[in-house]
């Protein structure tokens, strides 16, 4: 579904990703871990199409299409969703409003009619219940005045409504209390199926206890230094990233 | 993606067409003879002709105001025609008598003239260049004593009311453009709400400039007697032309004890093209007197059109406990310039005023908020709340604020908040990531920014305002 080949990315003349190669098949859950500043968010932003990040070499294909040629909204309509590490506030714009525009924009792209208001509200309320989100949030402005945890939950809520094919979660677990983590994890698990893939960026093993990944990758200084299965996350939790650095040194 | 933007650019200003109709147009230039000619066409009584001439002679002694934060070439007031009317034998008595060409014009503008097709609950007065064509629901409103007609008709049918109140709020010598308007005004709307009557529908006037090289000078007068209520809306459009055209209106509102007037404007005159060629010069004097105790005047404006906008809808709060409100969205894109704001003059005790303005600048647009809050020495316990927010889209536009405050009574409570922000690239990206185009994202974010003002508009018009804002923002993102 997603194929990243030898990806190099610069921001303002500074090289951040230094040759990332990663293949994700339908239905797989990949977790990316790595120290602060190693380029995890950069990778997700590049996948989502943020302009300020310049791809200097390498390629990304998504469902056989050259992703780099698509505008951010086209990528979204193709089925890429990113839960932001820092969701932005949009004063005066109701949550429902953005969500409906987003959903209908995707439907239009797919050649479908806009969803009827009644159906939309029905879907939305159902998902909210599952995520234990208060209905009053629908009419509140997008993320405005939301607590850190509420913002993260809102991202997952949007993901549930939009039903993307590739979900990129950038540190969605950070800032969640233990109960919320469980709710969010259930939310993610309920969406897992043989077609939908996930990239879960996290610093903590904890989320991965609930959402068990097929692969774990360690991104250090713009390169995937190690890949493994879920055991790798446990190992990291124990030894930290320094361990990986040592292994690399011994290897070289 | 580029295809989308091209399509959008084409629908830029969709009211830019010209109606091909035979017109009766006065020769260019202004002098006493022209005023006599207009007065004769309008069948003015002698007092009105005298009033016009007095205004004209005063105007001759006045200078164009130089203080606004706008730049434009000097206007040659002798290069303008002051009267244009579609050639019709007499004023149509019913819709069947209206020229089909004109009917089609209003269909294209989305204002069907047939009453049954008009938005339910809205009565409309239609002003085309210098004349009012028709007023809908007039008879129905008359049954409960409401007068809603063109000002020309009011001059004929209700001369005492007109004579008493015209110039009651904005005297002929008030300012350069008000004096000019007083001399040459041709039409506009007249509203009289009798004591204790709550007007059962929205009243509205739709102004259309069609003729070339003519100015439009309309005058609107609304009187709300004790305990009455009226909500009034004006809308306006003009064809695309390369020359600038002048529009100088005067609006006067009068509210007695416990009366409320809500006045909403959606101003969408042709703004000029993307290089700043053409467009309407909009110089407007709007003012209301809250004469009565507990009276209330509320101005809501959405200004998206015109090359230049110069207007300050104001309230004079004379009655004790009276309330003045000003809610404004002003958008300048491309080379548009706006210098707009309000004056709240507190005279009575316990008077309250609220000012909420949202200025949006895009392209090379320049947007100025200019406001005065004045607390008189007898205005015990006066209160004002002002909030002036500006949003910048791009880095070639400008936002400016000039809030003046004069307090002559120590019991006054004043609160002022102001902010300037740039539309966030991260906000746009967030919306794009959810599937919206950059254009749609900008209009969504700007509409959110304006929400506090839009919620003051009657529902149908709030929808229209949102749509208009989106159209006006086209091409504002790269
Ligand atoms: N807009 C920017 N301008 C300049 N440098 C940037 C910008 N965005 C990211 N960087 C730099 O790129 C590097 C990688 O940042 P990135 O956000 O991808 O890290 P991360 O792995 O997500 O870190 P964290 O775990 O702290 O979220 C950092 O050194 C960061 O300072
Ligand atoms: Mg990060």
XYZ file of C-alpha atoms and ligand atoms in Angstrom:
762
model
C 0.000 0.000 0.000
C 2.761 2.428 0.948
C 6.273 2.219 -0.353
C 8.936 4.676 0.787
C 12.286 4.376 -0.951
C 15.515 6.031 0.134
C 13.721 9.184 1.215
C 15.808 12.284 1.885
C 14.090 15.362 3.302
C 15.384 18.826 4.068
C 13.937 21.664 5.997
C 15.562 25.024 5.517
C 18.831 23.476 4.252
C 19.048 21.046 7.134
C 18.803 17.399 6.169
C 16.416 15.642 8.515
C 15.569 12.367 6.840
C 18.669 10.732 5.464
C 17.473 7.786 3.462
C 14.342 6.168 4.863
C 13.052 2.987 3.249
C 9.835 1.428 4.472
C 7.129 -0.768 2.973
C 3.705 -1.094 4.515
C 1.230 -3.677 3.299
C -2.530 -3.540 3.718
C -3.644 -4.486 7.210
C -0.257 -3.967 8.859
C 0.485 -1.944 11.934
C 3.939 -0.384 12.033
C 5.245 1.424 15.021
C 8.002 4.001 14.722
C 10.010 4.876 17.784
C 13.084 6.983 18.209
C 14.639 9.803 20.198
C 13.353 13.377 20.161
C 14.263 15.230 17.029
C 15.109 12.105 15.064
C 12.595 12.916 12.317
C 9.462 10.947 13.189
C 7.069 13.874 12.818
C 8.959 14.977 9.743
C 8.221 11.637 8.132
C 4.528 11.873 8.920
C 4.294 15.477 7.707
C 6.007 14.534 4.460
C 3.530 11.710 3.959
C 0.695 14.162 4.554
C 2.201 16.632 2.068
C 3.415 19.560 4.130
C 5.057 21.960 1.738
C 7.813 23.327 3.945
C 9.490 19.923 3.999
C 11.504 19.457 0.803
C 11.980 15.991 -0.581
C 15.461 16.078 -2.104
C 15.587 12.474 -3.288
C 13.810 9.175 -2.995
C 10.214 8.222 -3.728
C 6.906 7.489 -2.080
C 4.139 5.533 -3.729
C 0.720 5.039 -2.209
C -1.680 2.524 -3.751
C 0.554 2.589 -6.813
C 0.370 6.379 -7.198
C 3.286 8.774 -6.896
C 2.319 10.417 -3.645
C 4.726 13.303 -4.047
C 2.709 14.605 -6.988
C -0.480 14.918 -4.976
C -1.651 17.970 -3.022
C -2.261 17.418 0.707
C -6.049 17.369 0.257
C -5.761 14.850 -2.576
C -3.699 12.598 -0.324
C -6.350 12.939 2.347
C -9.046 12.067 -0.165
C -6.986 9.075 -1.310
C -7.229 7.822 2.250
C -4.268 9.140 4.212
C -5.090 10.457 7.643
C -2.686 11.946 10.118
C -3.500 12.426 13.774
C -1.370 15.450 14.590
C 1.141 15.520 17.403
C -0.032 19.083 18.049
C -3.604 19.523 16.751
C -4.297 23.166 15.896
C -7.148 25.296 17.155
C -9.529 26.925 14.677
C -11.629 29.508 16.521
C -15.226 29.930 15.444
C -15.352 26.766 13.329
C -17.528 24.081 14.873
C -16.068 20.604 15.088
C -19.035 19.119 13.261
C -18.691 21.657 10.518
C -15.088 20.826 9.722
C -15.835 17.150 9.953
C -18.766 17.328 7.575
C -16.802 19.396 5.074
C -13.952 16.903 5.315
C -16.185 13.894 4.882
C -18.079 15.378 1.964
C -14.920 16.532 0.305
C -13.662 12.961 0.381
C -17.001 11.636 -0.849
C -16.958 14.112 -3.705
C -13.472 12.931 -4.642
C -14.835 9.409 -4.738
C -17.765 10.514 -6.876
C -20.305 10.084 -4.082
C -23.144 12.383 -3.069
C -22.712 14.397 0.129
C -23.891 12.492 3.174
C -27.380 13.405 4.374
C -27.296 15.460 7.526
C -29.308 12.942 9.538
C -27.015 10.083 8.582
C -23.971 12.187 9.299
C -25.170 13.064 12.769
C -26.059 9.432 13.428
C -22.574 8.214 12.499
C -20.927 10.970 14.429
C -22.885 10.354 17.618
C -22.205 6.642 17.513
C -18.452 7.176 17.203
C -18.516 9.735 19.959
C -20.172 7.291 22.284
C -17.501 4.677 21.618
C -14.769 7.168 22.366
C -16.581 8.503 25.424
C -16.581 12.011 24.028
C -19.197 14.408 25.291
C -21.706 15.495 22.647
C -21.251 19.128 23.568
C -17.902 18.902 21.830
C -19.613 18.800 18.454
C -20.572 22.429 18.577
C -17.400 23.649 20.168
C -14.780 25.228 17.940
C -12.154 22.858 16.556
C -9.770 22.079 19.406
C -10.283 25.519 20.955
C -9.868 25.336 24.693
C -9.582 21.539 24.573
C -7.290 19.909 27.078
C -4.280 18.085 25.689
C -6.000 14.728 26.071
C -9.263 15.980 24.538
C -7.390 17.162 21.475
C -5.838 13.757 20.995
C -9.146 12.015 21.447
C -10.681 14.390 18.934
C -8.089 13.319 16.378
C -9.062 9.678 16.826
C -12.713 10.640 16.604
C -12.105 12.357 13.268
C -10.206 9.312 12.094
C -13.142 7.082 12.988
C -15.580 9.227 11.063
C -13.369 9.633 8.003
C -12.423 5.929 7.833
C -9.067 6.366 6.108
C -6.978 3.577 4.631
C -3.659 4.653 6.055
C -3.718 6.095 9.553
C -0.658 7.924 10.794
C -0.750 8.566 14.517
C 1.914 10.943 15.721
C 2.315 10.512 19.464
C -1.402 10.223 19.985
C -0.717 8.503 23.307
C 1.273 11.389 24.763
C -0.790 13.380 27.207
C -3.506 10.758 27.645
C -4.441 9.498 31.089
C -4.598 5.753 31.631
C -8.330 5.410 30.998
C -8.177 7.589 27.909
C -5.302 5.516 26.598
C -7.452 2.431 26.867
C -10.353 4.141 25.108
C -8.131 5.394 22.303
C -6.471 1.992 21.937
C -9.892 0.329 21.679
C -10.802 2.948 19.093
C -7.768 2.064 17.039
C -8.223 -1.686 17.416
C -11.855 -1.480 16.354
C -10.652 -0.029 13.056
C -8.038 -2.664 12.358
C -8.879 -4.851 9.405
C -7.174 -6.547 6.512
C -7.241 -3.433 4.345
C -6.406 -0.640 6.705
C -2.816 0.097 7.744
C -1.384 2.098 10.609
C 1.808 3.968 11.362
C 1.973 4.560 15.088
C 4.620 6.950 16.299
C 5.188 6.660 20.001
C 7.771 6.967 22.736
C 6.187 4.434 25.013
C 5.709 0.726 25.007
C 2.449 1.199 26.896
C 0.201 1.892 23.890
C 1.746 -1.065 22.090
C 0.529 -3.374 24.822
C -2.978 -2.533 23.709
C -2.403 -2.013 20.009
C 0.002 -4.767 19.138
C 2.152 -3.808 16.148
C 3.320 -6.152 13.408
C 6.586 -4.262 13.096
C 8.591 -1.847 15.179
C 11.146 0.496 13.591
C 13.687 2.647 15.321
C 14.391 5.969 13.689
C 17.634 7.595 14.762
C 19.012 10.738 13.201
C 16.907 10.445 10.077
C 17.513 6.762 9.383
C 15.739 3.572 10.330
C 18.500 1.940 12.330
C 16.655 -1.151 13.374
C 13.434 -2.977 12.605
C 11.877 -5.883 14.395
C 8.651 -7.226 15.827
C 6.855 -6.175 18.991
C 9.678 -7.522 21.139
C 11.877 -4.684 19.907
C 9.689 -2.187 21.706
C 10.144 -4.051 24.966
C 13.852 -4.142 24.438
C 13.911 -0.407 23.839
C 11.894 0.190 26.960
C 14.538 -1.695 28.906
C 17.758 -0.497 27.348
C 16.839 2.831 25.740
C 18.114 4.044 22.410
C 21.667 4.076 23.665
C 21.582 0.271 23.413
C 20.922 0.510 19.714
C 23.730 2.981 19.288
C 26.103 0.528 20.991
C 25.002 -2.365 18.851
C 25.607 -0.238 15.807
C 29.026 0.724 17.002
C 29.996 -2.846 17.684
C 28.658 -3.847 14.319
C 30.711 -1.290 12.460
C -5.652 21.634 -8.435
C -4.908 24.414 -10.904
C -8.168 23.603 -12.674
C -10.125 24.333 -9.513
C -8.535 27.699 -9.072
C -9.189 28.642 -12.669
C -12.830 27.768 -12.289
C -13.052 29.737 -9.114
C -11.386 32.761 -10.646
C -13.984 32.794 -13.392
C -16.887 33.070 -11.035
C -15.063 35.874 -9.225
C -17.741 38.575 -9.284
C -20.863 37.027 -10.639
C -22.995 40.162 -10.543
C -20.807 41.984 -13.057
C -23.234 41.904 -15.996
C -24.899 44.951 -17.533
C -28.635 45.202 -18.187
C -29.312 46.437 -21.689
C -32.194 48.807 -21.227
C -33.020 52.211 -22.567
C -32.078 54.774 -19.984
C -32.932 58.297 -19.208
C -29.580 59.784 -18.188
C -28.779 63.324 -17.150
C -25.798 64.961 -18.869
C -22.588 64.857 -16.855
C -21.868 67.623 -14.434
C -23.361 69.289 -11.399
C -24.896 72.742 -11.101
C -28.159 74.268 -9.919
C -29.876 73.436 -13.205
C -29.056 69.763 -12.814
C -30.500 69.819 -9.324
C -33.642 71.548 -10.579
C -33.889 68.925 -13.286
C -33.635 66.062 -10.772
C -36.098 67.797 -8.498
C -38.530 68.171 -11.363
C -38.179 64.533 -12.433
C -38.916 63.556 -8.866
C -41.843 65.935 -8.676
C -40.398 67.442 -5.491
C -42.359 69.935 -3.446
C -40.819 73.395 -3.235
C -39.364 72.844 0.250
C -37.387 69.883 -0.955
C -35.961 71.768 -3.902
C -34.920 74.557 -1.530
C -33.381 71.971 0.783
C -31.396 70.467 -2.091
C -30.158 73.847 -3.275
C -29.110 74.849 0.221
C -27.181 71.608 0.548
C -25.588 72.121 -2.845
C -24.444 75.637 -2.058
C -22.988 74.483 1.191
C -21.273 71.571 -0.541
C -19.532 74.015 -2.871
C -17.741 75.472 0.161
C -16.585 72.086 1.446
C -13.487 70.010 0.790
C -13.109 66.305 0.225
C -12.156 64.727 3.559
C -8.436 64.026 3.608
C -8.113 62.156 6.890
C -9.188 58.637 5.829
C -6.479 56.080 5.324
C -7.270 55.603 1.633
C -5.635 56.730 -1.576
C -7.370 57.295 -4.875
C -7.153 59.758 -7.750
C -9.116 62.964 -7.271
C -12.742 62.567 -8.295
C -13.963 64.973 -10.955
C -17.478 65.673 -9.748
C -18.329 67.230 -13.100
C -17.490 64.044 -14.945
C -20.355 62.147 -13.372
C -23.990 61.944 -14.298
C -26.279 62.443 -11.326
C -29.402 60.811 -12.650
C -30.103 57.604 -14.518
C -33.388 55.782 -14.791
C -34.670 53.026 -17.005
C -37.130 54.517 -19.493
C -40.577 53.574 -18.348
C -43.726 55.541 -18.915
C -44.953 55.341 -15.377
C -43.995 53.544 -12.264
C -45.217 49.947 -12.600
C -48.359 49.297 -10.618
C -47.838 45.590 -10.526
C -45.145 43.128 -11.436
C -46.747 42.500 -14.810
C -45.882 46.041 -15.805
C -42.170 45.644 -15.148
C -39.896 45.448 -18.142
C -38.944 41.785 -18.708
C -35.319 42.823 -19.104
C -35.389 44.216 -15.580
C -37.179 41.187 -14.221
C -34.488 39.017 -15.713
C -31.833 41.199 -14.116
C -33.204 40.494 -10.684
C -33.653 36.817 -11.409
C -29.948 36.710 -12.268
C -29.158 38.503 -9.048
C -31.132 35.923 -7.155
C -33.861 38.400 -6.177
C -37.031 37.192 -7.887
C -39.551 40.010 -7.826
C -42.682 37.905 -7.622
C -43.850 38.037 -4.040
C -44.640 34.382 -3.837
C -41.107 33.556 -4.908
C -39.380 36.007 -2.626
C -37.798 34.629 0.505
C -40.643 33.963 2.831
C -40.967 36.767 5.298
C -38.953 39.386 3.474
C -40.369 42.498 1.843
C -38.096 44.108 -0.740
C -37.739 47.592 -2.209
C -35.833 47.418 -5.482
C -33.713 50.397 -6.456
C -32.213 50.392 -9.944
C -29.759 53.224 -10.537
C -31.672 56.339 -9.522
C -35.169 54.953 -9.081
C -37.120 52.522 -7.021
C -38.815 49.981 -9.273
C -41.164 48.263 -6.923
C -41.755 47.481 -3.292
C -43.176 44.112 -2.379
C -45.649 43.346 0.432
C -46.402 47.044 0.726
C -50.150 46.599 1.098
C -49.845 43.795 3.569
C -47.619 45.905 5.780
C -49.901 48.919 5.437
C -52.684 46.930 7.083
C -50.842 47.185 10.378
C -49.814 50.768 9.812
C -46.289 50.153 8.588
C -45.120 52.368 5.781
C -42.521 50.739 3.567
C -41.970 52.431 0.248
C -39.405 54.280 -1.806
C -38.371 57.634 -0.464
C -39.676 59.311 -3.644
C -43.063 57.880 -2.968
C -42.869 58.903 0.674
C -42.142 62.477 -0.407
C -45.429 62.412 -2.353
C -47.570 60.335 -0.011
C -46.240 61.189 3.434
C -44.710 64.638 3.013
C -45.075 65.622 6.666
C -43.110 62.668 7.955
C -40.388 63.116 5.374
C -40.130 66.836 5.960
C -39.927 66.337 9.703
C -37.306 63.628 9.685
C -35.106 64.099 6.664
C -31.848 65.568 7.907
C -32.955 64.958 11.495
C -29.945 62.733 12.095
C -27.544 63.711 9.323
C -27.912 67.420 8.585
C -27.208 68.623 5.043
C -23.921 70.235 6.072
C -22.724 67.182 8.049
C -19.887 66.225 5.767
C -18.799 66.523 2.153
C -20.510 63.395 0.867
C -23.646 63.851 2.959
C -24.021 67.380 1.554
C -23.583 66.062 -1.979
C -26.144 63.348 -1.319
C -28.633 65.866 0.093
C -28.354 67.921 -3.084
C -28.794 65.120 -5.590
C -30.289 62.064 -3.869
C -32.675 60.262 -6.138
C -34.184 57.333 -4.328
C -33.897 54.937 -1.452
C -36.261 53.448 1.073
C -38.587 54.869 3.654
C -39.780 52.937 6.675
C -42.188 54.038 9.373
C -43.149 51.653 12.155
C -46.006 52.950 14.287
C -46.179 52.796 18.035
C -46.125 49.328 19.541
C -45.891 47.483 16.224
C -43.455 44.686 15.724
C -42.724 44.457 12.025
C -43.689 40.871 11.106
C -41.135 40.432 8.318
C -37.659 41.502 7.377
C -37.653 44.647 5.304
C -34.981 44.963 2.723
C -33.746 47.163 -0.077
C -31.716 45.933 -2.953
C -29.585 48.553 -4.659
C -28.292 47.978 -8.141
C -26.059 50.343 -10.094
C -26.369 49.661 -13.816
C -25.737 52.804 -15.896
C -22.250 53.871 -16.866
C -20.574 57.020 -15.556
C -23.355 57.678 -13.114
C -23.295 58.000 -9.399
C -25.822 56.456 -7.107
C -27.042 58.660 -4.293
C -29.675 57.045 -2.208
C -31.250 58.068 1.016
C -32.869 55.819 3.511
C -34.939 56.917 6.446
C -36.259 54.613 9.137
C -38.436 55.795 11.999
C -39.364 53.430 14.808
C -42.012 54.813 17.130
C -42.326 53.945 20.784
C -42.127 50.237 21.549
C -41.787 49.165 17.925
C -39.350 46.766 16.301
C -37.942 46.437 12.817
C -35.181 44.463 11.182
C -33.971 45.920 7.925
C -31.449 44.689 5.410
C -29.771 46.250 2.421
C -27.849 44.535 -0.322
C -26.091 45.963 -3.331
C -24.291 44.986 -6.532
C -22.975 46.694 -9.662
C -21.661 45.671 -13.095
C -17.966 45.228 -13.782
C -16.621 48.362 -15.393
C -13.148 49.734 -15.890
C -14.046 53.201 -14.614
C -14.633 53.885 -10.985
C -18.160 54.774 -10.021
C -19.340 56.827 -7.104
C -21.887 55.735 -4.550
C -22.656 58.185 -1.768
C -25.579 57.233 0.426
C -27.094 58.653 3.564
C -29.009 56.494 6.015
C -30.838 57.963 8.997
C -32.409 55.931 11.784
C -34.596 57.235 14.573
C -35.645 55.135 17.548
C -38.092 56.316 20.218
C -38.707 54.883 23.700
C -38.267 51.093 23.833
C -37.964 50.850 20.055
C -35.408 48.624 18.347
C -33.947 48.984 14.873
C -31.685 46.278 13.550
C -29.970 47.407 10.369
C -27.937 44.876 8.423
C -25.908 45.512 5.312
C -24.349 43.140 2.876
C -22.279 45.395 0.696
C -21.095 43.745 -2.461
C -20.518 46.556 -4.939
C -18.108 45.645 -7.709
C -14.655 45.730 -6.065
C -12.530 46.310 -9.176
C -10.436 43.696 -10.915
C -7.403 41.945 -9.462
C -5.111 44.756 -10.623
C -7.233 47.392 -8.945
C -8.899 48.666 -12.100
C -12.475 49.886 -11.750
C -14.759 49.358 -8.799
C -17.177 51.417 -6.789
C -16.122 54.266 -4.522
C -18.401 53.851 -1.572
C -18.720 56.956 0.618
C -21.544 56.481 3.010
C -22.927 58.304 6.027
C -25.037 56.127 8.287
C -26.185 57.281 11.650
C -28.912 56.562 14.128
C -30.392 58.508 16.996
C -31.523 56.553 20.008
C -33.773 59.344 21.134
C -36.004 57.350 23.422
C -35.330 55.702 26.719
C -34.252 52.067 26.377
C -34.174 52.414 22.617
C -31.735 50.306 20.688
C -29.990 50.594 17.347
C -27.895 47.755 16.081
C -25.766 47.997 12.936
C -24.404 44.851 11.362
C -22.371 45.161 8.214
C -20.568 42.757 5.940
C -18.434 44.777 3.580
C -16.857 42.691 0.860
C -17.269 44.883 -2.207
C -16.206 48.338 -3.453
C -12.755 49.548 -4.461
C -12.942 52.039 -1.617
C -15.168 51.933 1.415
C -15.546 54.927 3.691
C -18.290 54.483 6.232
C -18.919 54.746 9.948
C -22.410 53.636 10.971
C -22.889 55.412 14.269
C -25.248 55.726 17.204
C -26.104 58.786 19.214
C -27.309 57.465 22.542
C -29.499 60.273 23.812
C -32.174 58.385 25.726
C -31.302 57.006 29.143
C -30.539 53.270 29.094
C -30.333 53.256 25.315
C -28.132 50.754 23.512
C -25.938 51.090 20.451
C -24.278 48.180 18.677
C -21.914 47.865 15.771
C -20.901 44.502 14.348
C -18.706 44.589 11.299
C -16.870 42.328 8.924
C -14.788 44.172 6.351
C -12.806 42.266 3.804
C -10.305 43.804 1.415
C -8.710 41.610 -1.226
C -6.588 42.523 -4.287
C -6.312 46.337 -4.253
C -9.404 47.148 -2.222
C -9.198 49.723 0.553
C -11.560 50.134 3.462
C -11.620 52.749 6.174
C -14.605 51.845 8.292
C -15.746 51.812 11.873
C -18.257 53.542 14.078
C -18.973 56.350 16.475
C -20.784 55.709 19.713
C -21.803 58.983 21.306
C -23.037 58.463 24.857
C -25.235 61.299 26.075
C -27.932 59.702 28.257
C -27.401 57.903 31.545
C -26.733 54.143 31.691
C -26.157 53.987 27.981
C -24.369 50.927 26.634
C -22.481 50.346 23.418
C -20.838 47.289 21.911
C -18.394 47.299 19.027
C -17.179 44.073 17.457
C -15.197 44.327 14.251
C -13.388 41.789 12.140
C -11.112 43.138 9.443
C -9.669 40.725 6.918
C -6.961 41.801 4.512
C -5.697 39.701 1.624
C -3.744 40.415 -1.550
C -2.763 44.096 -1.498
C -5.850 45.034 0.498
C -5.704 47.747 3.126
C -8.135 47.623 5.983
C -8.550 50.346 8.576
C -10.756 50.328 11.633
C -11.526 53.822 12.846
C -13.785 54.277 15.812
C -14.768 56.849 18.364
C -16.374 56.184 21.714
C -17.366 59.404 23.380
C -18.794 59.569 26.887
C -20.525 62.885 27.548
C -20.305 64.607 30.908
C -23.872 63.691 31.879
C -23.652 60.092 30.728
C -23.519 58.524 34.170
C -22.625 54.821 34.210
C -22.057 54.555 30.499
C -20.459 51.346 29.332
C -18.613 50.400 26.198
C -17.122 47.142 25.081
C -14.955 47.191 21.979
C -13.246 44.294 20.313
C -11.360 44.887 17.089
C -9.695 41.920 15.453
C -7.693 41.879 12.262
C -6.597 38.948 10.187
C -3.926 39.099 7.518
C -3.712 36.680 4.616
C -0.379 36.982 2.840
C 2.279 39.610 3.469
C 1.427 42.414 1.050
C -1.740 43.569 2.771
C -2.238 45.804 5.769
C -4.449 46.202 8.835
C -4.670 49.427 10.805
C -6.674 50.426 13.872
C -7.460 53.896 15.128
C -9.631 53.623 18.211
C -10.380 57.040 19.725
C -11.817 57.282 23.194
C -13.068 60.452 24.890
C -14.351 60.073 28.409
C -15.878 63.065 30.174
C -17.549 61.242 33.016
C -15.580 59.281 35.582
C -18.305 56.659 36.120
C -17.792 55.257 32.623
C -16.669 51.658 32.194
C -14.625 51.084 29.102
C -13.248 47.816 27.832
C -11.160 47.552 24.709
C -9.598 44.483 23.175
C -7.715 44.272 19.918
C -5.788 41.588 18.084
C -3.996 41.111 14.812
C -3.202 37.664 13.544
C -1.921 36.091 10.397
C -3.963 33.250 9.051
C -2.022 30.223 10.229
C -0.300 28.028 7.696
C -0.728 25.223 10.212
C -4.490 25.835 10.356
C -4.727 25.662 6.562
C -2.625 22.504 6.479
C -4.729 20.890 9.177
C -7.864 21.409 7.065
C -6.121 20.232 3.920
C -5.045 17.086 5.717
C -8.709 16.459 6.405
C -9.478 16.793 2.687
C -10.309 20.484 2.119
C -8.649 22.508 -0.629
C -6.499 25.427 0.481
C -9.183 27.838 -0.772
C -11.904 26.095 1.175
C -9.668 25.972 4.215
C -9.099 29.719 4.092
C -12.759 30.482 3.733
C -13.604 28.103 6.567
C -11.060 29.729 8.866
C -12.105 33.265 7.919
C -15.765 32.431 8.410
C -14.885 31.116 11.844
C -13.070 34.354 12.564
C -16.210 36.304 11.636
C -18.665 34.141 13.511
C -19.345 36.655 16.280
C -20.591 39.098 13.657
C -22.447 36.648 11.418
C -24.523 35.433 14.301
C -26.058 38.914 14.452
C -27.429 38.602 10.921
C -30.853 37.181 10.096
C -30.305 33.519 9.244
C -30.736 33.605 5.444
C -28.391 36.529 5.204
C -25.774 34.930 7.392
C -25.691 32.079 4.904
C -25.387 34.590 2.070
C -22.629 36.452 3.933
C -20.600 33.285 4.384
C -20.906 32.444 0.727
C -19.951 35.953 -0.268
C -16.906 35.941 1.932
C -15.715 32.729 0.325
C -16.159 34.149 -3.163
C -14.405 37.383 -2.220
C -11.451 35.480 -0.856
C -10.831 33.640 -4.080
C -7.279 33.922 -5.311
C -6.083 35.017 -1.887
C -4.006 31.882 -1.419
C -1.210 31.025 -3.793
N 9.891 23.887 10.833
C 11.130 23.515 11.225
N 12.168 24.380 11.141
C 13.408 24.022 11.515
N 13.704 22.811 11.995
C 12.713 21.919 12.101
C 11.382 22.209 11.728
N 10.614 21.144 11.937
C 11.448 20.187 12.433
N 12.694 20.657 12.531
C 13.848 19.927 13.061
O 13.880 18.668 12.482
C 14.295 17.696 13.414
C 13.311 16.551 13.441
O 12.078 17.008 13.987
P 10.826 16.079 14.163
O 9.731 16.928 14.647
O 10.603 15.310 12.942
O 11.303 15.124 15.335
P 10.549 13.994 16.107
O 11.298 12.755 15.869
O 9.127 13.996 15.763
O 10.750 14.464 17.611
P 9.778 14.348 18.902
O 9.931 12.982 19.420
O 10.334 15.328 19.847
O 8.404 14.662 18.459
C 14.485 18.413 14.735
O 15.849 18.691 14.917
C 13.699 19.680 14.553
O 14.249 20.728 15.288
Mg 7.374 14.466 16.769
